[in-house]
Amino acid sequence: MPQHRPARRRVLVALIAALAWLVAAPGALAQGLVDPPDTVIDSPASGTRVNASTPIVFRAVGDGGGGFVCTVVGSGDLGCDSPISAGAFGLPDGPFELRIAAIASDGVTVDPTPATVSLVLDATAPQTTIAGAPPARSPSGEARLTFSSDEPVAGYRCAVDGGALNPCGAELALSGLADGTHQVLVRAVDLAGNPDPTPAVVTWSSDATPPDTRIDAGPFGRLTDPTARFSYSSPDDPAPRFECAVDGGAFSACAASGLTLTGVGVGDHVFAVRAVDGFGRPDPSPATRAWSVGSAPAAPVRATCASRRVLTVTLGSRRTPVRGVVATIDGVRVAATGRAPARVRVDLRGRPPGVAVVRVRGRTADGRLLRTTRTFATCGPAAG
């Protein structure tokens, strides 16, 4: 019996040592079977300003088959998968710290050194303002616009005349704009990447073309009538004002309804008219009309001057009644009978030698204008 005591003592010592090791490190057996995973956060980097939809991307190194645990410092734990949005934690705007630990496939072993990232949550969208823009009606094919926001921005996105939104700065310069209506839409994007959901919009009309002018009616060729009536217009919208000039004189304001010139002298004449738009720009190529006024041919005198000092000028016929007869001798109005036929008594007595020009006009019952011009020689007092 005494020979077995040393063996028993060795077994007892081994059992006591094993028990002591298990008591000292209860997870040693498991740790020896499954190595704890490591955790890596790929993006975003610490200090980044994020919005609610910004993805947080992470992964396990080693055995991470058991998933992940996300912990917001100062808040609770949340089972999570990569990627997870920054707004998934229900946090208010402001800084927060996130710890992420991978779990081994045994579901028990957890990364003892979780990955940590510090971020700033900004889930509030910016508001965009158009600080500078063209007037509602612009005389230019160019435009300069400036933008601002109620918070710091990463940039702006602009769309011109219904085009796609493209990155732009706080100032937008446009050139080569066609005449017509134009529109710019702009939205700010803040430092967290939040876009303004209600972009600012401005609309204006560009008119970089001076007005055009046309003469619709007026005399032309060679005439004997010293009166000239002109009508003119412009296709511009809104309607412009007009300026007229005669025989190379200075332009001056004239009515949009037209212009009548009276007492135009014998010779060649030129009428010019130009439209002036609301921006004060005149038509650079005024519309013109040239005509000439000549002397009426002298009517043959069948008797000597001395015996023909009282004459009669007839306008119309018995079948064409004439009303409203007006007659002048050398521009001075004289009496007319006003019956059909219209007869005007021309009294040349006492006139010095020379020429007397008689003009007569009147209208028929249906409104037609009749006119005639007669020229008579005057020879002074009759002999005897």
XYZ file of C-alpha atoms in Angstrom:
384
model
C 0.000 0.000 0.000
C 2.641 2.637 0.734
C 4.056 2.354 -2.836
C 0.859 3.964 -4.362
C 0.905 7.211 -2.363
C 3.213 9.265 -4.717
C 1.018 8.529 -7.784
C -2.132 9.563 -5.989
C -0.464 12.754 -4.881
C 0.520 13.647 -8.494
C -3.053 13.145 -9.811
C -4.466 15.287 -7.024
C -2.007 18.111 -7.783
C -2.921 18.024 -11.486
C -6.642 18.203 -10.741
C -6.146 21.136 -8.391
C -4.060 23.008 -11.006
C -6.665 22.451 -13.725
C -9.448 23.640 -11.450
C -7.455 26.746 -10.567
C -6.913 27.541 -14.290
C -10.627 27.188 -15.055
C -11.553 29.419 -12.122
C -9.004 32.043 -13.151
C -10.051 32.135 -16.852
C -13.543 30.718 -17.436
C -13.490 31.745 -21.143
C -10.030 30.401 -21.827
C -11.321 27.187 -23.331
C -13.673 29.017 -25.674
C -11.068 31.646 -26.619
C -8.739 28.930 -27.484
C -11.306 27.509 -29.942
C -12.600 30.833 -31.654
C -10.385 33.895 -32.152
C -12.221 37.226 -31.630
C -12.768 39.226 -34.862
C -11.514 42.750 -35.504
C -13.749 45.591 -36.779
C -12.927 48.259 -39.396
C -15.048 51.338 -40.294
C -14.307 52.203 -43.936
C -16.353 55.412 -44.195
C -17.069 58.120 -43.326
C -13.975 59.386 -41.552
C -14.165 60.890 -38.080
C -15.157 64.559 -38.086
C -17.328 64.214 -41.185
C -20.611 66.109 -41.369
C -23.292 63.609 -42.435
C -26.980 63.699 -43.281
C -29.647 61.163 -42.362
C -29.072 59.105 -45.503
C -25.263 59.031 -45.375
C -24.160 55.354 -45.332
C -21.769 54.182 -42.623
C -19.729 51.332 -44.106
C -17.873 48.809 -41.916
C -16.572 45.216 -42.016
C -15.101 42.441 -39.895
C -11.551 41.155 -40.170
C -11.377 37.474 -39.276
C -14.405 35.465 -38.144
C -17.229 38.016 -38.177
C -20.036 35.712 -39.163
C -22.123 36.554 -36.126
C -22.998 40.097 -37.250
C -22.296 43.418 -35.565
C -23.311 45.481 -32.572
C -23.590 49.268 -33.051
C -23.480 51.443 -29.954
C -24.087 55.181 -29.838
C -22.123 56.460 -26.876
C -24.600 57.621 -24.298
C -27.374 55.554 -25.853
C -28.210 51.873 -26.283
C -26.917 49.022 -28.435
C -28.362 48.120 -31.814
C -27.831 45.055 -33.933
C -26.682 46.342 -37.310
C -25.402 45.418 -40.723
C -23.172 47.310 -43.128
C -24.019 49.792 -44.473
C -26.281 51.538 -42.002
C -27.590 55.097 -42.492
C -26.568 57.814 -40.077
C -30.230 58.553 -39.436
C -31.031 55.001 -38.303
C -30.271 55.835 -34.680
C -32.980 58.514 -34.363
C -30.549 61.147 -33.129
C -31.075 64.927 -33.204
C -28.762 67.149 -35.234
C -25.344 67.452 -33.656
C -22.176 65.444 -32.888
C -22.277 61.784 -31.827
C -19.830 58.911 -31.324
C -20.509 55.455 -32.758
C -18.811 52.191 -31.704
C -19.124 49.089 -33.866
C -18.037 45.594 -32.760
C -18.001 42.474 -34.927
C -19.338 39.170 -33.488
C -17.735 35.817 -34.276
C -19.736 33.023 -35.872
C -20.209 31.348 -32.473
C -22.496 34.252 -31.569
C -20.605 34.758 -28.317
C -17.136 36.025 -29.100
C -17.137 39.813 -29.626
C -14.395 42.163 -30.838
C -12.925 43.356 -27.516
C -11.725 46.624 -29.171
C -14.700 48.044 -31.138
C -14.053 50.486 -34.002
C -15.062 54.052 -33.159
C -16.020 57.028 -35.343
C -17.085 60.565 -34.334
C -19.560 62.262 -36.699
C -21.769 65.370 -36.886
C -25.364 64.730 -37.931
C -27.084 67.436 -40.006
C -30.485 66.280 -41.233
C -31.849 69.797 -41.926
C -32.032 70.892 -45.590
C -30.797 74.378 -46.561
C -32.955 77.164 -47.983
C -31.824 78.778 -51.247
C -32.159 82.474 -52.090
C -31.544 84.196 -55.443
C -29.784 87.348 -54.280
C -29.234 88.942 -57.699
C -31.055 88.463 -61.009
C -31.858 90.322 -64.265
C -34.874 92.678 -64.361
C -38.206 91.255 -65.499
C -37.503 92.757 -68.960
C -33.847 92.918 -69.914
C -32.368 94.646 -72.989
C -29.410 92.251 -72.976
C -28.627 88.748 -74.181
C -26.439 88.318 -71.100
C -27.422 87.715 -67.475
C -25.626 87.508 -64.117
C -27.250 85.791 -61.144
C -26.012 85.364 -57.560
C -27.199 82.887 -54.918
C -27.050 82.491 -51.143
C -28.209 80.055 -48.457
C -29.216 80.154 -44.807
C -26.295 77.853 -43.884
C -22.803 77.027 -45.191
C -22.999 75.050 -48.419
C -20.857 72.626 -50.354
C -22.172 74.165 -53.582
C -25.199 74.828 -55.752
C -26.917 73.067 -58.631
C -28.446 75.122 -61.452
C -30.813 74.387 -64.332
C -31.265 76.861 -67.204
C -34.444 76.957 -69.317
C -35.651 73.535 -68.223
C -32.303 71.783 -68.619
C -30.684 69.333 -66.203
C -29.364 70.400 -62.798
C -25.593 70.844 -62.953
C -23.056 72.009 -60.358
C -22.630 75.787 -60.247
C -21.079 78.359 -57.955
C -22.658 81.160 -55.970
C -22.576 83.243 -59.178
C -23.882 82.226 -62.609
C -23.065 84.155 -65.807
C -25.075 83.523 -68.981
C -24.409 84.872 -72.481
C -25.792 84.478 -75.975
C -29.381 84.313 -74.734
C -32.012 84.426 -77.477
C -34.797 86.986 -77.299
C -37.679 85.588 -75.259
C -38.429 84.173 -71.821
C -35.721 82.518 -69.716
C -35.734 80.698 -66.372
C -33.063 79.623 -63.886
C -33.701 77.089 -61.098
C -31.105 76.739 -58.317
C -30.821 74.565 -55.200
C -28.211 74.735 -52.452
C -26.470 71.591 -51.144
C -25.146 71.925 -47.575
C -21.936 70.503 -46.107
C -23.760 67.336 -45.057
C -25.016 66.767 -48.608
C -28.624 67.803 -47.939
C -30.210 69.357 -51.081
C -32.826 72.097 -50.844
C -36.116 70.279 -51.654
C -37.712 73.552 -52.857
C -35.266 75.170 -55.302
C -35.406 78.925 -55.906
C -36.638 80.017 -59.362
C -36.374 83.273 -61.340
C -37.946 84.086 -64.722
C -37.275 87.073 -66.981
C -37.629 88.210 -70.597
C -34.628 89.100 -72.749
C -34.888 91.562 -75.664
C -31.474 92.333 -77.119
C -32.740 93.350 -80.584
C -33.516 97.018 -81.450
C -36.967 97.671 -82.945
C -37.785 97.542 -86.653
C -39.885 100.104 -88.555
C -41.964 99.983 -91.731
C -43.920 102.582 -93.710
C -47.379 101.239 -94.479
C -48.674 104.101 -96.647
C -47.441 107.393 -98.086
C -46.746 109.261 -101.340
C -44.221 108.104 -103.893
C -43.141 109.132 -107.346
C -43.832 112.593 -108.776
C -46.933 114.409 -107.528
C -48.432 117.875 -107.680
C -50.191 117.634 -104.298
C -48.312 119.567 -101.590
C -49.925 117.422 -98.875
C -48.297 114.117 -97.837
C -49.844 111.623 -95.422
C -47.819 108.771 -93.907
C -48.746 105.781 -91.778
C -46.146 103.496 -90.219
C -45.823 100.676 -87.701
C -43.429 98.351 -85.894
C -43.704 94.606 -85.159
C -42.182 95.171 -81.717
C -44.142 94.094 -78.644
C -44.883 96.084 -76.572
C -45.572 98.832 -79.106
C -42.774 101.416 -79.304
C -42.951 105.169 -79.813
C -41.885 106.823 -83.085
C -39.625 109.633 -84.280
C -39.863 111.271 -87.727
C -37.579 113.413 -89.884
C -38.144 115.234 -93.199
C -35.524 116.059 -95.803
C -32.564 115.164 -93.597
C -33.679 117.167 -90.584
C -33.394 116.060 -86.977
C -35.645 113.279 -85.698
C -38.450 114.369 -83.393
C -41.399 112.636 -81.757
C -44.377 111.862 -84.000
C -47.708 110.175 -83.350
C -48.067 106.420 -83.680
C -51.253 107.049 -85.689
C -49.321 108.679 -88.534
C -48.061 112.045 -89.806
C -49.516 114.553 -92.301
C -47.279 117.129 -93.998
C -48.899 120.181 -95.594
C -47.534 122.897 -97.825
C -44.736 120.703 -99.124
C -42.711 122.737 -101.580
C -41.868 121.884 -105.157
C -38.894 119.543 -105.419
C -37.568 116.224 -104.131
C -38.331 115.109 -100.580
C -37.458 112.254 -98.203
C -39.478 111.153 -95.179
C -37.821 108.971 -92.498
C -39.364 107.303 -89.446
C -37.864 105.126 -86.727
C -39.344 103.174 -83.830
C -37.886 103.658 -80.344
C -38.443 100.799 -77.875
C -39.053 100.910 -74.144
C -35.305 100.762 -73.455
C -34.749 103.946 -75.502
C -33.099 102.098 -78.399
C -33.967 103.563 -81.841
C -34.230 101.503 -85.002
C -30.676 101.753 -86.427
C -32.062 101.635 -89.990
C -35.088 103.972 -90.165
C -37.724 103.354 -92.829
C -37.665 105.986 -95.616
C -39.914 107.122 -98.462
C -38.834 109.471 -101.303
C -41.187 111.475 -103.514
C -41.235 114.746 -105.416
C -43.696 117.586 -105.813
C -43.957 119.353 -109.175
C -45.848 122.394 -110.464
C -49.241 121.743 -112.040
C -49.255 122.357 -115.797
C -50.697 125.697 -116.853
C -54.210 125.448 -118.235
C -54.561 126.841 -121.733
C -56.022 130.347 -121.837
C -58.297 130.820 -124.808
C -58.587 134.592 -124.493
C -56.279 137.360 -123.549
C -55.382 137.719 -119.895
C -57.159 141.010 -119.685
C -60.493 139.451 -120.613
C -60.193 136.341 -118.353
C -59.904 137.753 -114.873
C -63.052 135.999 -113.591
C -63.063 132.215 -114.258
C -65.058 129.168 -113.190
C -63.530 125.809 -112.159
C -65.878 122.833 -112.202
C -65.449 119.685 -110.051
C -67.670 116.656 -110.728
C -70.599 116.443 -113.099
C -74.356 116.562 -113.104
C -74.402 112.802 -112.573
C -71.827 112.971 -109.775
C -73.018 115.308 -107.038
C -70.196 116.743 -104.942
C -70.434 117.958 -101.349
C -68.078 119.714 -98.960
C -66.189 121.578 -101.674
C -63.053 123.451 -100.563
C -61.135 125.746 -102.922
C -57.969 127.821 -102.561
C -56.157 130.355 -104.746
C -52.454 130.366 -103.950
C -53.296 128.753 -100.613
C -56.047 131.234 -99.652
C -59.509 129.723 -99.301
C -62.267 131.147 -101.541
C -66.007 130.543 -101.762
C -67.445 127.561 -103.664
C -71.054 126.864 -104.656
C -71.175 123.320 -103.204
C -73.849 122.229 -105.747
C -73.607 119.639 -108.460
C -71.629 120.244 -110.476
C -69.370 122.021 -107.968
C -68.429 125.408 -109.402
C -65.789 127.685 -107.992
C -65.646 131.325 -109.042
C -62.055 132.409 -109.563
C -61.580 136.162 -109.364
C -58.155 137.134 -110.657
C -58.810 140.841 -110.890
C -56.171 143.009 -109.387
C -53.499 140.296 -109.291
C -50.051 141.183 -110.546
C -48.666 139.480 -113.616
C -47.613 135.901 -112.983
C -49.328 132.591 -112.149
C -52.326 131.807 -109.923
C -52.695 128.201 -108.670
C -56.271 127.097 -107.960
C -56.943 123.869 -106.034
C -60.399 122.379 -105.529
C -61.463 119.250 -103.630
C -64.732 117.650 -102.526
C -66.366 114.286 -101.867
C -69.049 112.371 -103.703
C -72.094 110.954 -101.952
C -70.329 107.583 -101.563
C -67.280 109.192 -99.939
C -64.864 109.287 -102.881
C -62.443 112.213 -102.867
C -62.303 114.355 -106.035
C -59.622 116.965 -106.519
C -58.227 119.177 -109.298
C -55.471 121.746 -109.644
C -55.582 124.526 -112.259
C -52.966 127.117 -113.067
C -53.884 130.458 -114.646
C -51.693 133.194 -116.080
C -52.316 136.688 -114.769
C -51.310 139.630 -116.948
C -52.199 142.696 -114.974
C -55.021 145.213 -115.591
C -56.857 145.147 -118.911
C -56.058 147.821 -121.412
C -58.530 150.658 -122.054
